[in-house]
DNA sequence: GACATAATGTTATATTATAACATAACTCGA
DNA sequence: TCGAGTTATGTTATAATATAACATTATGTC
């Protein structure tokens, strides 16, 4: 079994999510510091909301979480979208196109195109970082210069297959 | 060079688009007839608008095209979305998630997961039908049952690289 | 033709995302 | 430390995408 597979199934296995969160947060802080980018409190707030979630969240879910904190402020959409743009720009989160949602990157800094396995039952997402050699080859054949790739596989994870029937 | 590549680059090469359209339309009619599905005039209208386009179109672009025909009727969004749902269900068109847009399938009936190369300059899309073996293997490793896959590669096609600089 | 079903039409509204501009906060050199 | 330039945040309004719910019409079948 490949390293990728070991890596990939984090979302589909029990693990210490608390620790996972702490590590990703401090990793993000270090990464931003190294790049002279500012992980401001708003940006961190959005990042932490995503970290705390086991599922991808829509921008308005994040917005609701921010407004739910019982305080007086009423956050508006652009604030969330701007924080999301920043976090995506730094590779700290990914956008799941087929769900209009966002999720933390399991391995920021490691700049390889991500691929996602999305369970339509439990809504969890596993991030892989395999590379599709045949697709890369086909693109090269056509002289197509790749910028960005979206690979999102929807289905049912092993756990949900057991339970769901 | 593989069959896929010969197939795939249709969108990025000169070809007889008229003939291409005619063939896809009659193919769609035959396919629906065989399946006892009704390619009604509304559905065909939407399909033809997509066929006539060299680019993916948003639902509201299609809507505008339908309302532009100088006649009195004012079509509303659900009509378009329902036709799109039908056409997707029959595999006659694809949805491009990263653009919220729709495009005709170059090879309906051939039920293999499609992959797209999307030029961000000219907005044209090449449909490939390669299969990502490593991803399929990774999914199998995890016991993940694949339902549907979205593979969308954005970049710049060969033609636009020449012109654009 | 009468019934059941499928498709279309209509109205209203939900969901996702951004434009445009005002204010505040940080940075850095004088 | 002041202030000019820049970056980030806040605010308001609205654009773009998509669906719910229900009324009407068309189609197929007996």
Tab-separated table of C-alpha atoms (C1' of nucleotides) in Angstrom:
chain	number	residue	atom	x	y	z
A	1	UNK	CA	0.000	0.000	0.000
A	2	UNK	CA	1.319	3.393	-0.976
A	3	UNK	CA	2.175	6.333	1.232
A	4	UNK	CA	-0.630	8.268	-0.396
A	5	UNK	CA	-3.199	5.802	0.795
A	6	UNK	CA	-1.933	5.969	4.348
A	7	UNK	CA	-2.132	9.687	4.136
A	8	UNK	CA	-5.407	9.922	2.366
A	9	UNK	CA	-7.642	8.047	4.685
A	10	UNK	CA	-7.234	10.350	7.662
A	11	UNK	CA	-10.702	11.713	7.186
A	12	UNK	CA	-12.162	8.235	7.084
A	13	UNK	CA	-10.474	6.916	10.220
A	14	UNK	CA	-10.493	7.687	13.893
A	15	UNK	CA	-7.708	10.012	14.860
A	16	UNK	CA	-6.866	12.693	17.370
A	17	UNK	CA	-8.611	15.555	15.678
A	18	UNK	CA	-7.656	18.027	18.401
A	19	UNK	CA	-4.010	17.418	17.833
A	20	UNK	CA	-4.522	17.465	14.104
A	21	UNK	CA	-6.079	20.913	14.447
A	22	UNK	CA	-3.334	22.270	16.660
A	23	UNK	CA	-0.653	21.087	14.278
A	24	UNK	CA	-2.338	22.526	11.234
A	25	UNK	CA	-2.911	25.853	12.938
A	26	UNK	CA	0.662	26.243	14.101
A	27	UNK	CA	1.854	25.052	10.701
A	28	UNK	CA	-0.261	27.747	9.085
A	29	UNK	CA	1.154	30.393	11.382
A	30	UNK	CA	4.701	29.355	10.600
A	31	UNK	CA	4.035	29.155	6.900
A	32	UNK	CA	2.513	32.645	6.805
A	33	UNK	CA	5.324	34.076	8.894
A	34	UNK	CA	7.903	32.580	6.562
A	35	UNK	CA	6.132	34.125	3.601
A	36	UNK	CA	5.579	37.477	5.302
A	37	UNK	CA	1.856	37.032	4.975
A	38	UNK	CA	-0.478	38.092	7.740
A	39	UNK	CA	-2.677	35.446	9.281
A	40	UNK	CA	-4.884	38.085	10.887
A	41	UNK	CA	-7.466	37.247	13.498
A	42	UNK	CA	-10.289	37.234	10.965
A	43	UNK	CA	-8.409	34.895	8.713
A	44	UNK	CA	-7.466	32.719	11.611
A	45	UNK	CA	-11.055	32.689	12.794
A	46	UNK	CA	-12.221	31.373	9.431
A	47	UNK	CA	-9.373	28.877	9.318
A	48	UNK	CA	-10.212	27.618	12.801
A	49	UNK	CA	-13.879	27.182	11.964
A	50	UNK	CA	-12.840	25.042	9.021
A	51	UNK	CA	-10.337	23.137	11.115
A	52	UNK	CA	-13.002	22.359	13.675
A	53	UNK	CA	-15.268	20.863	11.052
A	54	UNK	CA	-15.018	17.310	9.897
A	55	UNK	CA	-16.826	18.270	6.750
A	56	UNK	CA	-16.435	20.905	4.089
A	57	UNK	CA	-18.368	24.063	4.932
A	58	UNK	CA	-20.087	26.554	2.680
A	59	UNK	CA	-19.185	30.222	2.974
A	60	UNK	CA	-22.539	30.917	4.584
A	61	UNK	CA	-22.054	28.116	7.094
A	62	UNK	CA	-18.843	29.804	8.141
A	63	UNK	CA	-20.638	33.126	8.242
A	64	UNK	CA	-23.297	31.631	10.488
A	65	UNK	CA	-20.647	30.185	12.786
A	66	UNK	CA	-19.040	33.603	13.077
A	67	UNK	CA	-22.333	35.279	13.839
A	68	UNK	CA	-23.381	32.587	16.280
A	69	UNK	CA	-20.713	33.489	18.787
A	70	UNK	CA	-23.276	35.411	20.794
A	71	UNK	CA	-21.522	38.702	20.324
A	72	UNK	CA	-23.005	41.829	18.874
A	73	UNK	CA	-21.211	41.981	15.557
A	74	UNK	CA	-22.958	40.938	12.406
A	75	UNK	CA	-20.457	39.751	9.843
A	76	UNK	CA	-21.266	40.183	6.162
A	77	UNK	CA	-20.394	37.813	3.311
A	78	UNK	CA	-17.437	39.688	1.789
A	79	UNK	CA	-15.491	39.279	5.000
A	80	UNK	CA	-15.768	35.531	4.791
A	81	UNK	CA	-15.052	35.367	1.085
A	82	UNK	CA	-11.975	37.523	1.463
A	83	UNK	CA	-10.601	35.373	4.232
A	84	UNK	CA	-11.313	32.284	2.140
A	85	UNK	CA	-9.506	33.839	-0.827
A	86	UNK	CA	-6.488	34.520	1.315
A	87	UNK	CA	-6.427	31.021	2.757
A	88	UNK	CA	-6.785	29.461	-0.671
A	89	UNK	CA	-4.039	31.691	-2.003
A	90	UNK	CA	-1.721	30.388	0.692
A	91	UNK	CA	-2.785	26.823	0.039
A	92	UNK	CA	-4.164	26.404	3.536
A	93	UNK	CA	-7.608	25.415	2.361
A	94	UNK	CA	-9.193	23.961	-0.742
A	95	UNK	CA	-12.425	24.711	-2.479
A	96	UNK	CA	-14.628	21.724	-3.269
A	97	UNK	CA	-16.207	22.842	-6.522
A	98	UNK	CA	-18.897	20.223	-6.634
A	99	UNK	CA	-20.188	21.336	-3.261
A	100	UNK	CA	-19.444	25.052	-3.274
A	101	UNK	CA	-17.653	24.433	-0.036
A	102	UNK	CA	-14.276	24.744	1.611
A	103	UNK	CA	-12.050	22.433	3.588
A	104	UNK	CA	-8.636	22.642	5.222
A	105	UNK	CA	-5.698	21.260	3.306
A	106	UNK	CA	-4.168	18.275	5.064
A	107	UNK	CA	-0.695	19.087	3.881
A	108	UNK	CA	-0.137	22.769	3.206
A	109	UNK	CA	3.142	23.702	1.671
A	110	UNK	CA	3.328	20.443	-0.219
A	111	UNK	CA	2.249	21.999	-3.486
A	112	UNK	CA	0.814	19.122	-5.440
A	113	UNK	CA	-2.610	19.070	-7.002
A	114	UNK	CA	-5.053	17.587	-4.522
A	115	UNK	CA	-7.748	15.053	-5.237
A	116	UNK	CA	-10.776	14.396	-3.098
A	117	UNK	CA	-12.917	11.425	-2.240
A	118	UNK	CA	-16.222	12.792	-1.003
A	119	UNK	CA	-18.664	10.564	0.828
A	120	UNK	CA	-22.210	11.547	0.003
A	121	UNK	CA	-23.495	9.836	3.132
A	122	UNK	CA	-21.350	11.229	5.931
A	123	UNK	CA	-20.109	14.167	3.906
A	124	UNK	CA	-16.522	13.554	4.916
A	125	UNK	CA	-13.711	14.187	2.506
A	126	UNK	CA	-10.407	12.405	2.094
A	127	UNK	CA	-7.654	14.349	0.429
A	128	UNK	CA	-5.247	12.392	-1.733
A	129	UNK	CA	-2.198	13.642	-3.506
A	130	UNK	CA	-1.718	11.071	-6.187
A	131	UNK	CA	-0.930	12.361	-9.637
A	132	UNK	CA	-2.794	11.299	-12.725
A	133	UNK	CA	0.010	10.409	-15.084
A	134	UNK	CA	-2.207	9.619	-18.061
A	135	UNK	CA	-4.015	12.916	-17.798
A	136	UNK	CA	-0.792	14.862	-17.477
A	137	UNK	CA	0.487	12.999	-20.522
A	138	UNK	CA	-2.670	13.755	-22.489
A	139	UNK	CA	-2.409	17.437	-21.633
A	140	UNK	CA	1.234	17.467	-22.669
A	141	UNK	CA	0.315	15.735	-25.954
A	142	UNK	CA	-2.010	18.601	-26.727
A	143	UNK	CA	0.436	21.265	-25.651
A	144	UNK	CA	-1.988	22.278	-22.944
A	145	UNK	CA	-0.339	24.184	-20.083
A	146	UNK	CA	-1.958	23.120	-16.845
A	147	UNK	CA	-2.736	25.767	-14.250
A	148	UNK	CA	-5.039	24.223	-11.761
A	149	UNK	CA	-6.796	20.947	-11.415
A	150	UNK	CA	-10.046	19.927	-9.809
A	151	UNK	CA	-10.469	16.241	-9.047
A	152	UNK	CA	-13.466	15.344	-6.939
A	153	UNK	CA	-14.751	11.817	-6.648
A	154	UNK	CA	-18.142	11.384	-5.057
A	155	UNK	CA	-19.288	8.070	-3.651
A	156	UNK	CA	-19.740	6.185	-0.409
A	157	UNK	CA	-16.916	5.582	2.049
A	158	UNK	CA	-16.232	2.152	3.520
A	159	UNK	CA	-17.731	3.045	6.892
A	160	UNK	CA	-21.012	4.239	5.419
A	161	UNK	CA	-21.238	1.184	3.198
A	162	UNK	CA	-21.209	-0.958	6.346
A	163	UNK	CA	-23.805	1.048	8.196
A	164	UNK	CA	-25.994	2.398	5.438
A	165	UNK	CA	-26.567	-0.908	3.638
B	1	UNK	CA	-0.471	8.659	-29.695
B	2	UNK	CA	-3.510	7.108	-28.102
B	3	UNK	CA	-7.069	7.012	-29.317
B	4	UNK	CA	-8.081	9.232	-26.441
B	5	UNK	CA	-5.792	11.972	-27.557
B	6	UNK	CA	-7.126	11.864	-31.098
B	7	UNK	CA	-10.562	12.113	-29.674
B	8	UNK	CA	-9.869	14.666	-27.043
B	9	UNK	CA	-8.505	17.486	-29.038
B	10	UNK	CA	-11.588	18.063	-31.127
B	11	UNK	CA	-12.388	21.241	-29.287
B	12	UNK	CA	-8.898	22.580	-29.830
B	13	UNK	CA	-8.716	21.926	-33.562
B	14	UNK	CA	-10.483	23.085	-36.640
B	15	UNK	CA	-13.275	20.771	-37.625
B	16	UNK	CA	-16.645	20.770	-39.325
B	17	UNK	CA	-18.713	21.922	-36.414
B	18	UNK	CA	-21.958	21.860	-38.401
B	19	UNK	CA	-21.554	18.215	-39.139
B	20	UNK	CA	-20.478	17.557	-35.585
B	21	UNK	CA	-23.718	19.167	-34.396
B	22	UNK	CA	-25.905	17.247	-36.791
B	23	UNK	CA	-24.349	13.969	-35.779
B	24	UNK	CA	-24.680	14.632	-32.069
B	25	UNK	CA	-28.292	15.711	-32.461
B	26	UNK	CA	-29.335	12.674	-34.427
B	27	UNK	CA	-27.344	10.509	-32.055
B	28	UNK	CA	-29.223	12.020	-29.151
B	29	UNK	CA	-32.548	11.385	-30.852
B	30	UNK	CA	-31.677	7.768	-31.493
B	31	UNK	CA	-30.358	7.267	-28.011
B	32	UNK	CA	-33.513	8.688	-26.430
B	33	UNK	CA	-35.735	6.671	-28.706
B	34	UNK	CA	-33.876	3.502	-27.801
B	35	UNK	CA	-34.338	4.270	-24.133
B	36	UNK	CA	-37.959	5.343	-24.485
B	37	UNK	CA	-37.086	8.771	-23.249
B	38	UNK	CA	-38.658	11.842	-24.734
B	39	UNK	CA	-36.377	14.406	-26.301
B	40	UNK	CA	-39.141	17.012	-26.308
B	41	UNK	CA	-38.848	20.274	-28.170
B	42	UNK	CA	-37.843	22.177	-25.054
B	43	UNK	CA	-35.135	19.673	-24.262
B	44	UNK	CA	-33.992	19.658	-27.839
B	45	UNK	CA	-33.952	23.440	-27.866
B	46	UNK	CA	-31.617	23.508	-24.875
B	47	UNK	CA	-29.489	20.761	-26.363
B	48	UNK	CA	-29.216	22.623	-29.670
B	49	UNK	CA	-28.204	25.845	-27.971
B	50	UNK	CA	-25.414	23.949	-26.253
B	51	UNK	CA	-24.466	22.199	-29.485
B	52	UNK	CA	-24.194	25.507	-31.261
B	53	UNK	CA	-21.779	26.852	-28.697
B	54	UNK	CA	-18.100	26.227	-28.803
B	55	UNK	CA	-17.905	26.988	-25.116
B	56	UNK	CA	-19.686	25.820	-22.016
B	57	UNK	CA	-22.746	27.930	-21.259
B	58	UNK	CA	-24.300	28.882	-17.962
B	59	UNK	CA	-27.957	28.132	-17.355
B	60	UNK	CA	-28.762	31.818	-17.629
B	61	UNK	CA	-26.887	32.115	-20.913
B	62	UNK	CA	-29.108	29.395	-22.261
B	63	UNK	CA	-32.123	31.138	-20.803
B	64	UNK	CA	-31.098	34.366	-22.522
B	65	UNK	CA	-30.654	32.540	-25.817
B	66	UNK	CA	-34.152	31.113	-25.504
B	67	UNK	CA	-35.653	34.485	-24.709
B	68	UNK	CA	-33.710	36.226	-27.446
B	69	UNK	CA	-35.558	34.451	-30.220
B	70	UNK	CA	-37.701	37.529	-30.710
B	71	UNK	CA	-40.876	35.758	-29.758
B	72	UNK	CA	-43.254	36.740	-27.021
B	73	UNK	CA	-42.642	33.991	-24.507
B	74	UNK	CA	-40.534	34.678	-21.459
B	75	UNK	CA	-38.924	31.487	-20.256
B	76	UNK	CA	-38.172	31.122	-16.557
B	77	UNK	CA	-35.151	29.401	-14.967
B	78	UNK	CA	-36.812	26.145	-13.875
B	79	UNK	CA	-37.534	25.272	-17.480
B	80	UNK	CA	-33.887	25.469	-18.367
B	81	UNK	CA	-32.708	23.632	-15.278
B	82	UNK	CA	-35.166	20.834	-15.858
B	83	UNK	CA	-34.069	20.374	-19.417
B	84	UNK	CA	-30.448	20.395	-18.258
B	85	UNK	CA	-31.247	17.773	-15.629
B	86	UNK	CA	-32.815	15.568	-18.229
B	87	UNK	CA	-29.913	15.935	-20.634
B	88	UNK	CA	-27.399	15.208	-17.888
B	89	UNK	CA	-29.405	12.205	-16.808
B	90	UNK	CA	-29.179	10.828	-20.322
B	91	UNK	CA	-25.481	11.612	-20.509
B	92	UNK	CA	-25.971	14.003	-23.406
B	93	UNK	CA	-24.343	16.907	-21.639
B	94	UNK	CA	-21.912	17.460	-18.808
B	95	UNK	CA	-21.795	20.008	-16.060
B	96	UNK	CA	-18.511	21.846	-15.619
B	97	UNK	CA	-18.464	22.363	-11.873
B	98	UNK	CA	-15.676	24.871	-11.789
B	99	UNK	CA	-17.588	27.139	-14.152
B	100	UNK	CA	-21.191	26.460	-13.212
B	101	UNK	CA	-21.714	25.728	-16.855
B	102	UNK	CA	-22.839	23.015	-19.233
B	103	UNK	CA	-21.426	21.495	-22.377
B	104	UNK	CA	-22.441	18.750	-24.774
B	105	UNK	CA	-20.851	15.374	-24.324
B	106	UNK	CA	-18.666	14.432	-27.272
B	107	UNK	CA	-19.448	10.780	-26.957
B	108	UNK	CA	-22.804	10.063	-25.373
B	109	UNK	CA	-23.566	6.467	-24.638
B	110	UNK	CA	-19.941	5.697	-23.991
B	111	UNK	CA	-20.371	5.707	-20.232
B	112	UNK	CA	-16.936	6.467	-18.918
B	113	UNK	CA	-16.077	9.262	-16.538
B	114	UNK	CA	-15.156	12.323	-18.527
B	115	UNK	CA	-12.280	14.645	-17.871
B	116	UNK	CA	-11.963	18.186	-19.130
B	117	UNK	CA	-9.180	20.472	-20.202
B	118	UNK	CA	-10.498	24.005	-19.957
B	119	UNK	CA	-8.660	26.876	-21.593
B	120	UNK	CA	-9.007	30.008	-19.511
B	121	UNK	CA	-8.170	32.170	-22.509
B	122	UNK	CA	-10.511	30.984	-25.230
B	123	UNK	CA	-12.866	29.212	-22.861
B	124	UNK	CA	-12.919	26.105	-24.998
B	125	UNK	CA	-13.109	22.691	-23.432
B	126	UNK	CA	-11.611	19.415	-24.561
B	127	UNK	CA	-13.254	16.296	-23.251
B	128	UNK	CA	-11.001	13.342	-22.594
B	129	UNK	CA	-11.944	9.900	-21.489
B	130	UNK	CA	-8.768	8.605	-19.992
B	131	UNK	CA	-9.060	6.802	-16.711
B	132	UNK	CA	-6.972	7.606	-13.676
B	133	UNK	CA	-5.731	4.200	-12.613
B	134	UNK	CA	-3.903	5.372	-9.518
B	135	UNK	CA	-6.934	7.211	-8.229
B	136	UNK	CA	-9.200	4.259	-8.875
B	137	UNK	CA	-6.692	2.091	-7.048
B	138	UNK	CA	-6.516	4.493	-4.107
B	139	UNK	CA	-10.299	4.532	-3.849
B	140	UNK	CA	-10.395	0.744	-3.957
B	141	UNK	CA	-7.707	0.593	-1.260
B	142	UNK	CA	-9.975	2.596	1.004
B	143	UNK	CA	-13.066	0.614	0.142
B	144	UNK	CA	-14.566	3.758	-1.300
B	145	UNK	CA	-17.374	3.085	-3.785
B	146	UNK	CA	-17.146	5.616	-6.587
B	147	UNK	CA	-20.328	7.175	-7.902
B	148	UNK	CA	-19.380	10.123	-9.945
B	149	UNK	CA	-16.174	11.901	-10.753
B	150	UNK	CA	-15.355	15.473	-11.567
B	151	UNK	CA	-12.028	16.086	-13.267
B	152	UNK	CA	-11.491	19.586	-14.571
B	153	UNK	CA	-8.088	20.864	-15.549
B	154	UNK	CA	-7.793	24.582	-16.161
B	155	UNK	CA	-4.929	26.084	-18.124
B	156	UNK	CA	-4.028	27.497	-21.515
B	157	UNK	CA	-4.456	25.558	-24.734
B	158	UNK	CA	-1.696	25.329	-27.332
B	159	UNK	CA	-3.379	27.794	-29.671
B	160	UNK	CA	-3.748	30.467	-27.018
B	161	UNK	CA	-0.166	29.997	-25.878
B	162	UNK	CA	0.952	30.917	-29.411
B	163	UNK	CA	-1.247	33.994	-29.692
B	164	UNK	CA	-1.467	35.225	-26.164
B	165	UNK	CA	2.265	35.191	-25.439
C	1	DG	C1'	-62.784	9.996	-23.928
C	2	DA	C1'	-61.084	9.315	-19.109
C	3	DC	C1'	-57.521	8.411	-16.418
C	4	DA	C1'	-52.747	8.401	-14.962
C	5	DT	C1'	-48.353	10.139	-15.776
C	6	DA	C1'	-44.949	13.138	-17.441
C	7	DA	C1'	-43.620	17.585	-18.938
C	8	DT	C1'	-44.017	22.427	-18.922
C	9	DG	C1'	-45.218	26.888	-17.139
C	10	DT	C1'	-45.346	30.330	-13.239
C	11	DT	C1'	-44.335	32.660	-9.037
C	12	DA	C1'	-41.648	33.303	-5.477
C	13	DT	C1'	-37.560	32.691	-3.041
C	14	DA	C1'	-33.196	30.365	-1.542
C	15	DT	C1'	-28.288	30.085	-2.057
C	16	DT	C1'	-23.828	31.548	-3.500
C	17	DA	C1'	-20.819	35.354	-4.711
C	18	DT	C1'	-19.091	40.014	-5.822
C	19	DA	C1'	-18.917	45.214	-6.799
C	20	DA	C1'	-18.131	49.472	-4.885
C	21	DC	C1'	-16.969	52.330	-1.584
C	22	DA	C1'	-15.942	53.765	3.554
C	23	DT	C1'	-13.155	53.030	7.522
C	24	DA	C1'	-9.552	51.168	10.268
C	25	DA	C1'	-4.970	48.965	11.028
C	26	DC	C1'	-0.479	48.115	9.969
C	27	DT	C1'	4.327	49.409	7.902
C	28	DC	C1'	8.047	51.946	7.429
C	29	DG	C1'	10.809	55.765	6.418
C	30	DA	C1'	11.654	60.691	7.595
D	1	DT	C1'	6.185	59.496	16.312
D	2	DC	C1'	4.090	61.329	12.579
D	3	DG	C1'	2.151	60.754	8.426
D	4	DA	C1'	1.852	58.751	3.702
D	5	DG	C1'	1.202	54.523	1.461
D	6	DT	C1'	-0.578	50.073	1.683
D	7	DT	C1'	-3.269	46.295	3.277
D	8	DA	C1'	-7.184	44.599	5.592
D	9	DT	C1'	-11.763	45.038	7.276
D	10	DG	C1'	-16.399	46.703	7.411
D	11	DT	C1'	-20.842	47.991	4.994
D	12	DT	C1'	-24.394	48.305	1.630
D	13	DA	C1'	-26.330	46.817	-2.167
D	14	DT	C1'	-26.894	43.686	-5.755
D	15	DA	C1'	-25.485	40.057	-9.137
D	16	DA	C1'	-25.443	35.223	-10.431
D	17	DT	C1'	-26.882	30.629	-9.719
D	18	DA	C1'	-30.440	27.368	-8.350
D	19	DT	C1'	-34.715	25.337	-6.430
D	20	DA	C1'	-39.436	24.829	-4.020
D	21	DA	C1'	-44.105	24.635	-4.661
D	22	DC	C1'	-47.898	24.570	-7.126
D	23	DA	C1'	-50.905	25.313	-11.618
D	24	DT	C1'	-51.520	23.942	-16.253
D	25	DT	C1'	-50.913	21.379	-20.411
D	26	DA	C1'	-49.562	17.441	-23.164
D	27	DT	C1'	-48.970	12.465	-23.843
D	28	DG	C1'	-49.785	7.680	-23.613
D	29	DT	C1'	-52.990	3.895	-22.496
D	30	DC	C1'	-56.999	1.516	-21.678
